[in-house]
N, CA, C and O atoms as CSV, one atom per row, in Angstrom:
chain,resi,resn,atom,element,x,y,z
A,1,MET,N,N,-149.363,34.500,-28.966
A,1,MET,CA,C,-149.296,33.156,-28.439
A,1,MET,C,C,-148.397,32.264,-29.302
A,1,MET,O,O,-147.991,31.180,-28.884
A,2,ARG,N,N,-148.100,32.732,-30.491
A,2,ARG,CA,C,-147.289,31.928,-31.403
A,2,ARG,C,C,-145.856,31.831,-30.869
A,2,ARG,O,O,-145.242,32.840,-30.522
A,3,GLY,N,N,-145.342,30.613,-30.811
A,3,GLY,CA,C,-143.967,30.403,-30.351
A,3,GLY,C,C,-143.809,30.452,-28.834
A,3,GLY,O,O,-142.683,30.463,-28.336
A,4,LEU,N,N,-144.899,30.482,-28.103
A,4,LEU,CA,C,-144.817,30.587,-26.646
A,4,LEU,C,C,-144.183,29.340,-26.030
A,4,LEU,O,O,-143.357,29.449,-25.124
A,5,LEU,N,N,-144.560,28.164,-26.513
A,5,LEU,CA,C,-144.015,26.926,-25.963
A,5,LEU,C,C,-142.505,26.863,-26.172
A,5,LEU,O,O,-141.770,26.517,-25.247
A,6,ALA,N,N,-142.038,27.190,-27.363
A,6,ALA,CA,C,-140.599,27.139,-27.644
A,6,ALA,C,C,-139.838,28.137,-26.786
A,6,ALA,O,O,-138.744,27.841,-26.307
A,7,LYS,N,N,-140.410,29.309,-26.593
A,7,LYS,CA,C,-139.759,30.337,-25.792
A,7,LYS,C,C,-139.672,29.909,-24.325
A,7,LYS,O,O,-138.622,30.045,-23.697
A,8,ARG,N,N,-140.766,29.399,-23.788
A,8,ARG,CA,C,-140.780,28.948,-22.387
A,8,ARG,C,C,-139.880,27.726,-22.196
A,8,ARG,O,O,-139.206,27.590,-21.174
A,9,MET,N,N,-139.878,26.831,-23.205
A,9,MET,CA,C,-139.054,25.623,-23.119
A,9,MET,C,C,-137.576,26.003,-23.072
A,9,MET,O,O,-136.816,25.440,-22.283
A,10,ARG,N,N,-137.168,26.943,-23.902
A,10,ARG,CA,C,-135.777,27.390,-23.925
A,10,ARG,C,C,-135.396,27.968,-22.567
A,10,ARG,O,O,-134.314,27.676,-22.057
A,11,PHE,N,N,-136.249,28.768,-21.985
A,11,PHE,CA,C,-135.996,29.381,-20.679
A,11,PHE,C,C,-135.873,28.317,-19.586
A,11,PHE,O,O,-134.948,28.357,-18.776
A,12,HIS,N,N,-136.803,27.373,-19.570
A,12,HIS,CA,C,-136.787,26.352,-18.523
A,12,HIS,C,C,-135.657,25.354,-18.705
A,12,HIS,O,O,-135.120,24.843,-17.723
A,13,LEU,N,N,-135.292,25.073,-19.937
A,13,LEU,CA,C,-134.159,24.175,-20.176
A,13,LEU,C,C,-132.867,24.812,-19.677
A,13,LEU,O,O,-132.060,24.152,-19.023
A,14,LEU,N,N,-132.675,26.066,-19.977
A,14,LEU,CA,C,-131.485,26.768,-19.506
A,14,LEU,C,C,-131.467,26.814,-17.973
A,14,LEU,O,O,-130.427,26.588,-17.354
A,15,GLY,N,N,-132.605,27.104,-17.376
A,15,GLY,CA,C,-132.691,27.136,-15.913
A,15,GLY,C,C,-132.404,25.781,-15.292
A,15,GLY,O,O,-131.699,25.694,-14.287
A,16,ALA,N,N,-132.942,24.726,-15.880
A,16,ALA,CA,C,-132.711,23.379,-15.358
A,16,ALA,C,C,-131.241,23.003,-15.469
A,16,ALA,O,O,-130.678,22.386,-14.564
A,17,PHE,N,N,-130.628,23.376,-16.578
A,17,PHE,CA,C,-129.202,23.078,-16.761
A,17,PHE,C,C,-128.369,23.812,-15.709
A,17,PHE,O,O,-127.478,23.218,-15.102
A,18,LEU,N,N,-128.647,25.074,-15.492
A,18,LEU,CA,C,-127.881,25.845,-14.513
A,18,LEU,C,C,-128.075,25.326,-13.088
A,18,LEU,O,O,-127.121,25.265,-12.312
A,19,VAL,N,N,-129.297,24.958,-12.750
A,19,VAL,CA,C,-129.564,24.436,-11.408
A,19,VAL,C,C,-128.860,23.094,-11.206
A,19,VAL,O,O,-128.279,22.854,-10.148
A,20,SER,N,N,-128.908,22.222,-12.209
A,20,SER,CA,C,-128.255,20.915,-12.063
A,20,SER,C,C,-126.737,21.054,-12.018
A,20,SER,O,O,-126.081,20.340,-11.259
A,21,ALA,N,N,-126.166,21.957,-12.813
A,21,ALA,CA,C,-124.721,22.183,-12.772
A,21,ALA,C,C,-124.318,22.758,-11.415
A,21,ALA,O,O,-123.289,22.371,-10.861
A,22,GLY,N,N,-125.107,23.667,-10.884
A,22,GLY,CA,C,-124.813,24.225,-9.568
A,22,GLY,C,C,-124.905,23.195,-8.462
A,22,GLY,O,O,-124.078,23.173,-7.550
A,23,ALA,N,N,-125.921,22.335,-8.547
A,23,ALA,CA,C,-126.087,21.298,-7.519
A,23,ALA,C,C,-124.945,20.299,-7.565
A,23,ALA,O,O,-124.454,19.869,-6.521
A,24,SER,N,N,-124.515,19.923,-8.765
A,24,SER,CA,C,-123.413,18.961,-8.872
A,24,SER,C,C,-122.108,19.584,-8.384
A,24,SER,O,O,-121.317,18.903,-7.731
A,25,ALA,N,N,-121.863,20.852,-8.682
A,25,ALA,CA,C,-120.656,21.518,-8.193
A,25,ALA,C,C,-120.699,21.654,-6.669
A,25,ALA,O,O,-119.687,21.453,-5.997
A,26,LEU,N,N,-121.854,21.989,-6.134
A,26,LEU,CA,C,-122.000,22.099,-4.686
A,26,LEU,C,C,-121.745,20.763,-4.003
A,26,LEU,O,O,-121.097,20.715,-2.957
A,27,PHE,N,N,-122.248,19.677,-4.584
A,27,PHE,CA,C,-122.014,18.352,-4.007
A,27,PHE,C,C,-120.534,17.985,-4.079
A,27,PHE,O,O,-119.964,17.480,-3.112
A,28,LYS,N,N,-119.920,18.243,-5.228
A,28,LYS,CA,C,-118.512,17.886,-5.388
A,28,LYS,C,C,-117.635,18.606,-4.374
A,28,LYS,O,O,-116.823,17.981,-3.691
A,29,PHE,N,N,-117.801,19.934,-4.278
A,29,PHE,CA,C,-116.926,20.705,-3.396
A,29,PHE,C,C,-117.419,20.758,-1.958
A,29,PHE,O,O,-116.638,21.080,-1.063
A,30,GLY,N,N,-118.677,20.456,-1.709
A,30,GLY,CA,C,-119.200,20.491,-0.354
A,30,GLY,C,C,-119.211,19.149,0.343
A,30,GLY,O,O,-119.196,19.084,1.573
A,31,VAL,N,N,-119.237,18.051,-0.449
A,31,VAL,CA,C,-119.335,16.719,0.152
A,31,VAL,C,C,-118.173,15.812,-0.280
A,31,VAL,O,O,-117.465,15.263,0.564
A,32,ALA,N,N,-117.987,15.661,-1.580
A,32,ALA,CA,C,-117.035,14.672,-2.079
A,32,ALA,C,C,-115.582,15.015,-1.731
A,32,ALA,O,O,-114.839,14.151,-1.264
A,33,GLU,N,N,-115.180,16.244,-1.951
A,33,GLU,CA,C,-113.789,16.624,-1.669
A,33,GLU,C,C,-113.465,16.563,-0.178
A,33,GLU,O,O,-112.418,16.019,0.174
A,34,PRO,N,N,-114.305,17.091,0.724
A,34,PRO,CA,C,-113.997,16.929,2.156
A,34,PRO,C,C,-113.972,15.466,2.595
A,34,PRO,O,O,-113.191,15.089,3.469
A,35,ARG,N,N,-114.825,14.648,1.989
A,35,ARG,CA,C,-114.833,13.225,2.326
A,35,ARG,C,C,-113.532,12.561,1.886
A,35,ARG,O,O,-112.974,11.744,2.618
A,36,LYS,N,N,-113.049,12.909,0.697
A,36,LYS,CA,C,-111.773,12.364,0.220
A,36,LYS,C,C,-110.634,12.768,1.140
A,36,LYS,O,O,-109.779,11.948,1.473
A,37,ARG,N,N,-110.621,14.039,1.555
A,37,ARG,CA,C,-109.565,14.508,2.462
A,37,ARG,C,C,-109.639,13.797,3.808
A,37,ARG,O,O,-108.605,13.462,4.387
A,38,ALA,N,N,-110.850,13.564,4.312
A,38,ALA,CA,C,-111.002,12.881,5.604
A,38,ALA,C,C,-110.512,11.436,5.523
A,38,ALA,O,O,-109.841,10.956,6.437
A,39,TYR,N,N,-110.847,10.742,4.431
A,39,TYR,CA,C,-110.357,9.373,4.267
A,39,TYR,C,C,-108.842,9.338,4.140
A,39,TYR,O,O,-108.191,8.478,4.733
A,40,ALA,N,N,-108.272,10.264,3.370
A,40,ALA,CA,C,-106.820,10.302,3.207
A,40,ALA,C,C,-106.139,10.555,4.543
A,40,ALA,O,O,-105.126,9.926,4.852
A,41,GLU,N,N,-106.684,11.467,5.335
A,41,GLU,CA,C,-106.108,11.769,6.651
A,41,GLU,C,C,-106.215,10.566,7.590
A,41,GLU,O,O,-105.286,10.275,8.343
A,42,PHE,N,N,-107.360,9.866,7.542
A,42,PHE,CA,C,-107.543,8.693,8.405
A,42,PHE,C,C,-106.551,7.592,8.052
A,42,PHE,O,O,-105.910,7.028,8.938
A,43,TYR,N,N,-106.423,7.286,6.767
A,43,TYR,CA,C,-105.557,6.182,6.356
A,43,TYR,C,C,-104.085,6.548,6.372
A,43,TYR,O,O,-103.235,5.670,6.222
A,44,LYS,N,N,-103.760,7.827,6.551
A,44,LYS,CA,C,-102.361,8.231,6.664
A,44,LYS,C,C,-101.752,7.664,7.947
A,44,LYS,O,O,-100.576,7.302,7.972
A,45,HIS,N,N,-102.553,7.586,9.009
A,45,HIS,CA,C,-102.055,7.134,10.309
A,45,HIS,C,C,-102.687,5.814,10.754
A,45,HIS,O,O,-102.545,5.428,11.914
A,46,TYR,N,N,-103.374,5.123,9.861
A,46,TYR,CA,C,-104.085,3.894,10.223
A,46,TYR,C,C,-103.144,2.702,10.194
A,46,TYR,O,O,-102.387,2.522,9.240
A,47,ASP,N,N,-103.192,1.895,11.235
A,47,ASP,CA,C,-102.380,0.672,11.317
A,47,ASP,C,C,-103.336,-0.515,11.432
A,47,ASP,O,O,-103.897,-0.748,12.503
A,48,PRO,N,N,-103.534,-1.276,10.338
A,48,PRO,CA,C,-104.496,-2.379,10.384
A,48,PRO,C,C,-104.093,-3.499,11.343
A,48,PRO,O,O,-104.963,-4.147,11.926
A,49,ALA,N,N,-102.804,-3.738,11.516
A,49,ALA,CA,C,-102.375,-4.796,12.436
A,49,ALA,C,C,-102.737,-4.422,13.879
A,49,ALA,O,O,-103.186,-5.269,14.651
A,50,LYS,N,N,-102.539,-3.155,14.230
A,50,LYS,CA,C,-102.883,-2.693,15.579
A,50,LYS,C,C,-104.393,-2.773,15.805
A,50,LYS,O,O,-104.846,-3.162,16.882
A,51,ASP,N,N,-105.158,-2.408,14.796
A,51,ASP,CA,C,-106.613,-2.472,14.885
A,51,ASP,C,C,-107.086,-3.920,15.007
A,51,ASP,O,O,-108.013,-4.208,15.765
A,52,PHE,N,N,-106.458,-4.823,14.271
A,52,PHE,CA,C,-106.793,-6.248,14.367
A,52,PHE,C,C,-106.531,-6.769,15.769
A,52,PHE,O,O,-107.359,-7.483,16.335
A,53,GLU,N,N,-105.397,-6.419,16.326
A,53,GLU,CA,C,-105.068,-6.882,17.674
A,53,GLU,C,C,-106.053,-6.323,18.703
A,53,GLU,O,O,-106.426,-7.018,19.648
A,54,ALA,N,N,-106.470,-5.080,18.524
A,54,ALA,CA,C,-107.432,-4.485,19.459
A,54,ALA,C,C,-108.783,-5.191,19.361
A,54,ALA,O,O,-109.417,-5.446,20.385
A,55,MET,N,N,-109.233,-5.511,18.145
A,55,MET,CA,C,-110.506,-6.227,17.981
A,55,MET,C,C,-110.398,-7.659,18.504
A,55,MET,O,O,-111.343,-8.195,19.082
A,56,LYS,N,N,-109.240,-8.262,18.294
A,56,LYS,CA,C,-109.021,-9.629,18.789
A,56,LYS,C,C,-109.049,-9.653,20.321
A,56,LYS,O,O,-109.627,-10.559,20.923
A,57,ALA,N,N,-108.430,-8.669,20.936
A,57,ALA,CA,C,-108.390,-8.601,22.399
A,57,ALA,C,C,-109.772,-8.293,22.971
A,57,ALA,O,O,-110.086,-8.714,24.084
A,58,ALA,N,N,-110.595,-7.570,22.230
A,58,ALA,CA,C,-111.939,-7.233,22.701
A,58,ALA,C,C,-112.922,-8.388,22.487
A,58,ALA,O,O,-114.037,-8.350,23.008
A,59,GLY,N,N,-112.521,-9.418,21.722
A,59,GLY,CA,C,-113.396,-10.560,21.481
A,59,GLY,C,C,-114.433,-10.324,20.404
A,59,GLY,O,O,-115.472,-10.983,20.381
A,60,VAL,N,N,-114.156,-9.388,19.512
A,60,VAL,CA,C,-115.097,-9.073,18.446
A,60,VAL,C,C,-115.058,-10.142,17.354
A,60,VAL,O,O,-116.088,-10.473,16.767
A,61,LEU,N,N,-113.885,-10.673,17.088
A,61,LEU,CA,C,-113.721,-11.644,15.995
A,61,LEU,C,C,-113.909,-13.062,16.497
A,61,LEU,O,O,-113.256,-13.490,17.449
A,62,GLU,N,N,-114.814,-13.791,15.846
A,62,GLU,CA,C,-115.053,-15.182,16.239
A,62,GLU,C,C,-113.948,-16.098,15.748
A,62,GLU,O,O,-113.647,-17.101,16.396
A,63,SER,N,N,-113.334,-15.772,14.612
A,63,SER,CA,C,-112.293,-16.646,14.039
A,63,SER,C,C,-110.958,-16.480,14.744
A,63,SER,O,O,-110.080,-17.327,14.586
A,64,ALA,N,N,-110.779,-15.427,15.508
A,64,ALA,CA,C,-109.555,-15.198,16.243
A,64,ALA,C,C,-109.905,-14.886,17.695
A,64,ALA,O,O,-109.996,-13.719,18.075
A,65,PRO,N,N,-110.102,-15.931,18.512
A,65,PRO,CA,C,-110.514,-15.695,19.901
A,65,PRO,C,C,-109.412,-14.981,20.702
A,65,PRO,O,O,-108.230,-15.110,20.383
A,66,PRO,N,N,-109.800,-14.235,21.731
A,66,PRO,CA,C,-108.795,-13.553,22.557
A,66,PRO,C,C,-107.996,-14.559,23.360
A,66,PRO,O,O,-108.464,-15.658,23.655
A,67,LYS,N,N,-106.790,-14.165,23.704
A,67,LYS,CA,C,-105.918,-15.068,24.485
A,67,LYS,C,C,-105.975,-14.742,25.936
A,67,LYS,O,O,-105.310,-15.393,26.742
């Protein structure tokens, strides 16, 4: 029984570190990178003036009423 706590603690600390590193890598490559690519692709062809005119024509903006 001597040294059991230290031995178990070392095992669980290593396991916790590996699980957290795996989860962070999975999030980075499974969520963050695809999200960055999607935003870059969206803003590559985005025209804010055209979008403003469409919202203005639809009557969404109170400060810029439709004509």
